[in-house]
XYZ file of C-alpha atoms in Angstrom:
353
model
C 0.000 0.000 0.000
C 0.954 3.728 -0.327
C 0.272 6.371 2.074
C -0.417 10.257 1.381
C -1.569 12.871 3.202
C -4.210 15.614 2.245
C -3.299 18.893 2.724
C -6.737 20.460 4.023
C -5.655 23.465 7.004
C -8.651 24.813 7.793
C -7.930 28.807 9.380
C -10.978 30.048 11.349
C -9.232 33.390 11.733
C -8.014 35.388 8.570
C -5.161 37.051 10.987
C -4.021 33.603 11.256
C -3.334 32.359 7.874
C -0.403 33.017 7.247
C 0.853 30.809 10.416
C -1.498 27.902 9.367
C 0.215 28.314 5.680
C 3.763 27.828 7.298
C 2.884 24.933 9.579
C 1.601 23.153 6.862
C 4.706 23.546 4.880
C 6.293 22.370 7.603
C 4.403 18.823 7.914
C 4.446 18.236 4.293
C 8.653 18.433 5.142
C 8.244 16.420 7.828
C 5.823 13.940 5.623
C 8.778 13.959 3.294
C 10.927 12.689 6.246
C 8.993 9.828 7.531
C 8.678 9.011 4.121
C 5.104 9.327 3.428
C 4.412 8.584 -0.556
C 2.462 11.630 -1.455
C 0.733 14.684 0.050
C -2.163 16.269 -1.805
C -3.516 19.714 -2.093
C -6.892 21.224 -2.111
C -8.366 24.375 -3.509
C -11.254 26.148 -1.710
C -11.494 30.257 -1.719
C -13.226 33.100 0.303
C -13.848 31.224 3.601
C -10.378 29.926 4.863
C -11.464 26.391 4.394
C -7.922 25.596 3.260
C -5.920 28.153 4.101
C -3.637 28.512 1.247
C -6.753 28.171 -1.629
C -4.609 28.060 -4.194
C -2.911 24.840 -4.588
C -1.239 25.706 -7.670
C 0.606 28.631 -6.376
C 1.292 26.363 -2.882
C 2.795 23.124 -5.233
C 5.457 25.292 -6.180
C 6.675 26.379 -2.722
C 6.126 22.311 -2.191
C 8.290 21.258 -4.808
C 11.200 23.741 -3.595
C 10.687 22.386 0.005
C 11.103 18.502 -0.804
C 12.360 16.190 -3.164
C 10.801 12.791 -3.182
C 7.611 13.186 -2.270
C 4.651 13.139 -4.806
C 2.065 15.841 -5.482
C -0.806 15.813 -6.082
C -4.023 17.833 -6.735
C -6.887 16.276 -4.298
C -8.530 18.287 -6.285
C -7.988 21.633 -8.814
C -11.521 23.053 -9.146
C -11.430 23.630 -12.706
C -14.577 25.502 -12.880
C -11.895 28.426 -11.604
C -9.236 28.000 -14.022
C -8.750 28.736 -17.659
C -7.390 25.071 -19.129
C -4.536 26.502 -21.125
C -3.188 28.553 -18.307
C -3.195 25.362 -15.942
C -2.022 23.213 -18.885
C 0.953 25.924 -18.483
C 1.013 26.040 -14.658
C 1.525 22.124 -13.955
C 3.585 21.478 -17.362
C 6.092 24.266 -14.987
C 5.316 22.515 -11.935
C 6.245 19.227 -13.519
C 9.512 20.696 -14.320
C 10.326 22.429 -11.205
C 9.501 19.305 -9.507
C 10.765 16.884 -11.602
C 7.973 14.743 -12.896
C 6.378 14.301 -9.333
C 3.132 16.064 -9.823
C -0.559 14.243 -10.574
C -3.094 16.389 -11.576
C -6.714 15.790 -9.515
C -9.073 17.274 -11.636
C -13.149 18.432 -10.080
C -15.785 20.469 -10.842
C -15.334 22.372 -7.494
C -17.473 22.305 -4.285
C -20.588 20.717 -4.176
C -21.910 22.686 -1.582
C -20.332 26.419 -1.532
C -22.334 28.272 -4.378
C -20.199 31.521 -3.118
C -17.116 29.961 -4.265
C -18.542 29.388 -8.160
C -20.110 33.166 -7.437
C -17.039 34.715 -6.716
C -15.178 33.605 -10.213
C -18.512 34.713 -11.861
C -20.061 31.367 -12.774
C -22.902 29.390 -11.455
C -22.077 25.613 -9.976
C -24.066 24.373 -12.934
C -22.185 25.915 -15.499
C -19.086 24.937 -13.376
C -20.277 20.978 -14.024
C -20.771 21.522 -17.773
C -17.420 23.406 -18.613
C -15.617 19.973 -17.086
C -15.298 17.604 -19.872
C -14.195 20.397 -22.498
C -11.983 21.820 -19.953
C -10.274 18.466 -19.855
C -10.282 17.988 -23.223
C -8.464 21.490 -23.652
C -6.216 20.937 -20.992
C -4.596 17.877 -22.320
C -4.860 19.199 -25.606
C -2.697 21.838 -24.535
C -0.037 19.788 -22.999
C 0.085 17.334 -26.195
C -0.487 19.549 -29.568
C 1.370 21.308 -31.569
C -0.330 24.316 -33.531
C -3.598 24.091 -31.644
C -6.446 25.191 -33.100
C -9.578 24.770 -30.335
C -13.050 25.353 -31.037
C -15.348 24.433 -28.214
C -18.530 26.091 -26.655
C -16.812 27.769 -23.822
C -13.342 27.956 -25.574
C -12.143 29.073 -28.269
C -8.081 28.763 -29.018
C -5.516 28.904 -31.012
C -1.456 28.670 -30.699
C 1.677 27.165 -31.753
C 3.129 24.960 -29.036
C 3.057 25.173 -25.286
C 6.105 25.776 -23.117
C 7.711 24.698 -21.702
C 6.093 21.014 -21.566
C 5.531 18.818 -19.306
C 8.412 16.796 -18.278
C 6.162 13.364 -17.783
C 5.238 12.111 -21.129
C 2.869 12.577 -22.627
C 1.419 14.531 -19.536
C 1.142 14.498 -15.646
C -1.343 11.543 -14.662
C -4.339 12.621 -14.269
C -7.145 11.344 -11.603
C -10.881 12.537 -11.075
C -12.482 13.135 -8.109
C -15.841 10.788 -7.523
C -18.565 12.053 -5.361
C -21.482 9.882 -6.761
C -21.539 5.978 -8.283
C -22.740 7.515 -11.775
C -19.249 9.773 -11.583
C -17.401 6.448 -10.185
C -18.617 4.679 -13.502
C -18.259 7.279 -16.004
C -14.517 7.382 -14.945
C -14.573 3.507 -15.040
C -15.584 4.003 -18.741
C -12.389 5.673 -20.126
C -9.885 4.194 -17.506
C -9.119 7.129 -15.501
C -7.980 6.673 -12.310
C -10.193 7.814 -9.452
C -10.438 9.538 -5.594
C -12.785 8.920 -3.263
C -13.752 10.651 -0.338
C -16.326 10.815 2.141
C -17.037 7.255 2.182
C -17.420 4.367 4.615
C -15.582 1.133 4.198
C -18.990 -0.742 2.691
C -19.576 1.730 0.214
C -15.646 2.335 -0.405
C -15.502 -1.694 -1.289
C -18.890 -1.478 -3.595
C -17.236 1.621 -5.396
C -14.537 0.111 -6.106
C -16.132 -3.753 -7.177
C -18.020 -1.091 -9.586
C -15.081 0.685 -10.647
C -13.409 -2.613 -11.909
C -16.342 -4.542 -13.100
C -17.305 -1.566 -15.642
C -13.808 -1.242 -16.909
C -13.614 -4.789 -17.496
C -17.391 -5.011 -19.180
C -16.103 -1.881 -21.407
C -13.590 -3.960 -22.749
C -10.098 -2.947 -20.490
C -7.399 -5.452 -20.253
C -6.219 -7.204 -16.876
C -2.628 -5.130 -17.010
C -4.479 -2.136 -17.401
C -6.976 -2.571 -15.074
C -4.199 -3.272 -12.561
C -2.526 -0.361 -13.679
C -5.316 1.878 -13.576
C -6.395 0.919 -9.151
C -2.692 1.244 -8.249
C -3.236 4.598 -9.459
C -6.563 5.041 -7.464
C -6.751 6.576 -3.673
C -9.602 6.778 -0.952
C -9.237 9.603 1.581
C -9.792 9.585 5.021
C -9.187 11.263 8.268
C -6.867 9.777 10.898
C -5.189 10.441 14.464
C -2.696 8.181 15.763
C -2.726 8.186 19.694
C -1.248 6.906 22.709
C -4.252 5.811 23.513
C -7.796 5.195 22.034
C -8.963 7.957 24.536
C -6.300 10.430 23.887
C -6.508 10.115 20.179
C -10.317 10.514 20.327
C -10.228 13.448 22.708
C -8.220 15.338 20.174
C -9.698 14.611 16.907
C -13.263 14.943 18.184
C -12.519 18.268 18.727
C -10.849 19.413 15.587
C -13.834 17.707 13.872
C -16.677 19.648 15.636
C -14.615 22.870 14.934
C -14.395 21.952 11.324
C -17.605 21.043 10.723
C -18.964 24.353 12.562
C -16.654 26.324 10.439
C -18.373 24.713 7.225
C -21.419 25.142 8.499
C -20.865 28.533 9.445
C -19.824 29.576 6.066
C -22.671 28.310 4.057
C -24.729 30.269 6.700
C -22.954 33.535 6.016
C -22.190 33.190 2.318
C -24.086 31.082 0.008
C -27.465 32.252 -1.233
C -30.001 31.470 0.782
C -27.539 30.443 3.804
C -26.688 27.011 4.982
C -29.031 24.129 3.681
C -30.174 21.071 6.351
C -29.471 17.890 5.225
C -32.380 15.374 4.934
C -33.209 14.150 8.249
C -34.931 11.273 6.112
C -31.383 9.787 4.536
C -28.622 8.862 6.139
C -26.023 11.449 7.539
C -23.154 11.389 4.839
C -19.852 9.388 5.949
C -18.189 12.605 6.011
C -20.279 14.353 8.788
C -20.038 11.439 10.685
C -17.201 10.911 13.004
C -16.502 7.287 13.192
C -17.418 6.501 9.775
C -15.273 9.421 8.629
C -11.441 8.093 10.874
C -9.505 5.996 11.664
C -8.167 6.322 14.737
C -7.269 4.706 17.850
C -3.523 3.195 19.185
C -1.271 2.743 16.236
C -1.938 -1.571 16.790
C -6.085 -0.237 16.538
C -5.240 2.175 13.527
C -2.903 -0.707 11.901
C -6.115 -3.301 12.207
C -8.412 -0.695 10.526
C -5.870 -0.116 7.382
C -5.763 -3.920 7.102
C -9.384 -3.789 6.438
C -9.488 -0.921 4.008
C -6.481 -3.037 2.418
C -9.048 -6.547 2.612
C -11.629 -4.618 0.239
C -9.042 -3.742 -2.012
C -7.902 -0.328 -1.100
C -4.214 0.298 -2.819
C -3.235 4.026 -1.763
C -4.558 5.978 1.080
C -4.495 9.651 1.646
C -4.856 11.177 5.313
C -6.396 13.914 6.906
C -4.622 14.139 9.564
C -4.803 17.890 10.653
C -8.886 18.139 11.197
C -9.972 21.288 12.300
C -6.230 23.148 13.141
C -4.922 20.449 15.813
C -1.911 21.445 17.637
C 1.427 21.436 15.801
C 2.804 19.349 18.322
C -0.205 16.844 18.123
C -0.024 16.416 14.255
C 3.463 15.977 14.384
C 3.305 13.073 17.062
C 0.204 12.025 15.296
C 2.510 11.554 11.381
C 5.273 9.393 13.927
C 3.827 7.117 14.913
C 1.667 6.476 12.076
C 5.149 6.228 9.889
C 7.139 4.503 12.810
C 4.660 2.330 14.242
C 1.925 1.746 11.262
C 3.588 2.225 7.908
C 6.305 -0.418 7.885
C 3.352 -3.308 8.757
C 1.778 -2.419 4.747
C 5.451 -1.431 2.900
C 7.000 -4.218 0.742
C 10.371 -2.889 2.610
C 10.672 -2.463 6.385
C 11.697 1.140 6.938
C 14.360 1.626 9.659
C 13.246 3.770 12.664
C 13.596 7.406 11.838
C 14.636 10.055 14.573
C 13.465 13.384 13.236
C-alpha cells in the first residue's frame, strides 16, 4: 500500500493564515521525512477552508521544500481555471519538480455556491465546462499548432512551453462524489479519488469501478494499472491511547464542521441548507465513519481492512480542524514509525526526526 496525506488546514481566523500556511509547509517536510508517498492539495477560496486556496501557487513552494515526495491535486476546481493557463502552470510545476506532480481534476465544491459566485459562474455551469476543460487541458499539454473550437473555448497557438516533463502529460485522476461519476470514470480508464465514504460503500465503489472497466472492454494489465493509481481519503489520528486520540480529533472535527457550516450560513445564497433528516447522515459528517483512529496496533487493524476490500493508496487527513502542531506531528510518527512499515514491501528503519 501507499500512504499520502491531504493537505486540508482549515484557518478560522483570517489574521491567522499566514501561520497555518507555514505549519503546513512544515508537515508536508516532515511527511517527506517519515517518508510518506504523497501529500495532496486542495483548492477552496473566500472562507479559509484551506488556508492557502490556491494549490497551484502552494505546489510550487512544495516542490522547492522537498524532493521525493509526490504531489498531487486532491482536487484543482477547474470551474476556476482557464485550461490553457493550468495546462501551463503544472507542465512548470512538472519541471520544477521533476515529474512528481498528478493532476486531480473536479468540478469544485458541491456545496459552496459563493465559491462558483465569486469567479462569476454558477455551480451548474461549473459541471458543464468539465469535460471540455479536460479535453483542452490535455490538448494543450500534447499539440502542436492548436487550433480549439469548443462552446466555452475558443483557441488557437503554436506549441506550449515549456512542456511537461512526464510524457505525454502528468497523470491525471478525477475526483468521484457519486456511483454515476465512479462509472463514467470507469468508462475511459481514468484513475479515481474517493472521499467521504465508509468502508462498505468504499468496497462497492470500487467492485463497480473494476467490473465496468472490465465489461467496457479494459485489459487485466491495465486494469491493474489503472487501481494502483486510485486513492480513498480519510481522516486519521494516531494516539497513545484510544482515549487520547479521540479526545483530540473529536474536537478538531466539531470545529471543522462548525466552520463549514458557518460559512454556508454567512455566504451562500439562501444560507446554509439542512441535510435530509430522512437519509442517512453522509460518511463525512459522521465521526466514526469518517477516521480511523485509535492506538497505532487499533489504527494498523483498521488499514488492514481498508487493504481486505481492495484499497491500494490511502491519503490522510490528519490535521482536522487546526490540531496542535505538536499533536499532528506526534500524530505523522507514529503512524510512519509504528503503522507504515506493517503495509510497505520494505521495512523502513526507525527514523529520529
Amino acid at each position: 500500500m501507499r500512504f499520502g496525506t491531504i493537505m486540508f488546514p482549515v484557518s478560522q481566523n483570517p489574521e491567522r493564515d499566514g501561520i497555518v500556511i507555514d505549519n503546513a509547509l512544515k508537515e508536508i517536510e516532515l511527511m517527506e521525512h517519515l517518508d510518506f508517498d504523497a501529500v495532496w492539495l486542495t483548492e477552496h477560496h473566500f472562507d479559509g477552508a484551506s488556508a492557502y486556496a490556491d494549490p497551484v501557487v502552494f505546489a510550487a513552494a512544495v516542490a522547492s521544500r522537498t524532493d521525493r515526495i509526490k504531489i498531487g491535486f486532491a482536487v484543482v476546481e477547474l470551474a476556476f481555471h482557464h485550461p490553457v493557463r493550468l495546462a501551463a502552470q503544472t507542465a512548470l510545476l512538472d519541471n520544477l519538480s521533476k515529474g512528481r506532480l498528478i493532476v486531480g481534476l473536479g468540478r469544485g465544491s458541491a456545496f459552496n455556491h459563493y465559491e462558483y459566485i465569486g469567479f462569476g459562474i454558477t455551480m451548474e455551469e461549473g459541471l458543464e465546462r468539465l469535460p471540455e476543460a479536460e479535453d483542452l487541458l490535455i490538448k494543450s499539454w500534447t499539440t502542436k499548432d492548436l487550433r480549439y473550437d469548443g462552446k466555452f473555448w475558443k483557441v488557437a497557438f503554436p506549441e506550449l512551453r515549456p512542456k511537461p516533463l512526464q510524457k505525454p502529460h502528468p497523470p491525471l485522476v478525477r475526483a468521484c462524489i457519486s456511483e454515476k461519476s465512479t462509472v463514467d470514470m470507469a468508462k475511459i480508464g481514468r484513475p479515481i479519488l474517493l472521499g467521504g465514504v465508509d468502508v462498505e460503500v468504499a468496497q462497492n465503489r470500487l467492485a463497480v469501478y473494476e467490473n465496468t472497466m472490465k465489461e467496457v472492454g479494459f485489459n487485466d494489465n491495465i486494469i491493474e494499472d489503472t487501481l494502483e493509481q486510485t486513492w480513498i481519503s480519510k481522516n486519521l489520528f494516531v494516539g497513545v491511547s484510544y482515549s487520547h486520540a479521540r479526545e483530540i480529533a473529536e474536537a478538531g472535527f466539531v470545529r471543522e464542521r462548525k466552520h463549514f457550516r458557518e460559512a454556508r450560513e454567512l455566504y451562500n445564497p439562501g444560507g446554509f441548507t439542512a441535510p435530509d433528516p430522512d437519509k442517512p447522515i453522509p460518511a463525512s459528517e459522521d465521526f466514526d465513519k469518517s477516521f480511523i483512529i485509535g492506538t497505532h496496533s487499533q489504527v494498523a487493524d483498521q488499514i488492514g481492512e481498508m487493504r481486505d476490500i481492495g484499497a491500494r493508496n490511502l491519503m490522510f487527513k490528519i490535521n482536522v480542524g487546526e490540531l496542535d502542531t505538536i499533536d499532528v506531528q506526534s500524530s505523522m510518527r507514529l503512524f510512519s514509525q509504528k503503522v507504515m512499515p506493517l503495509f510497505k514491501d520494505v521495512h523502513l528503519s526507525l527514523i529520529h526526526i
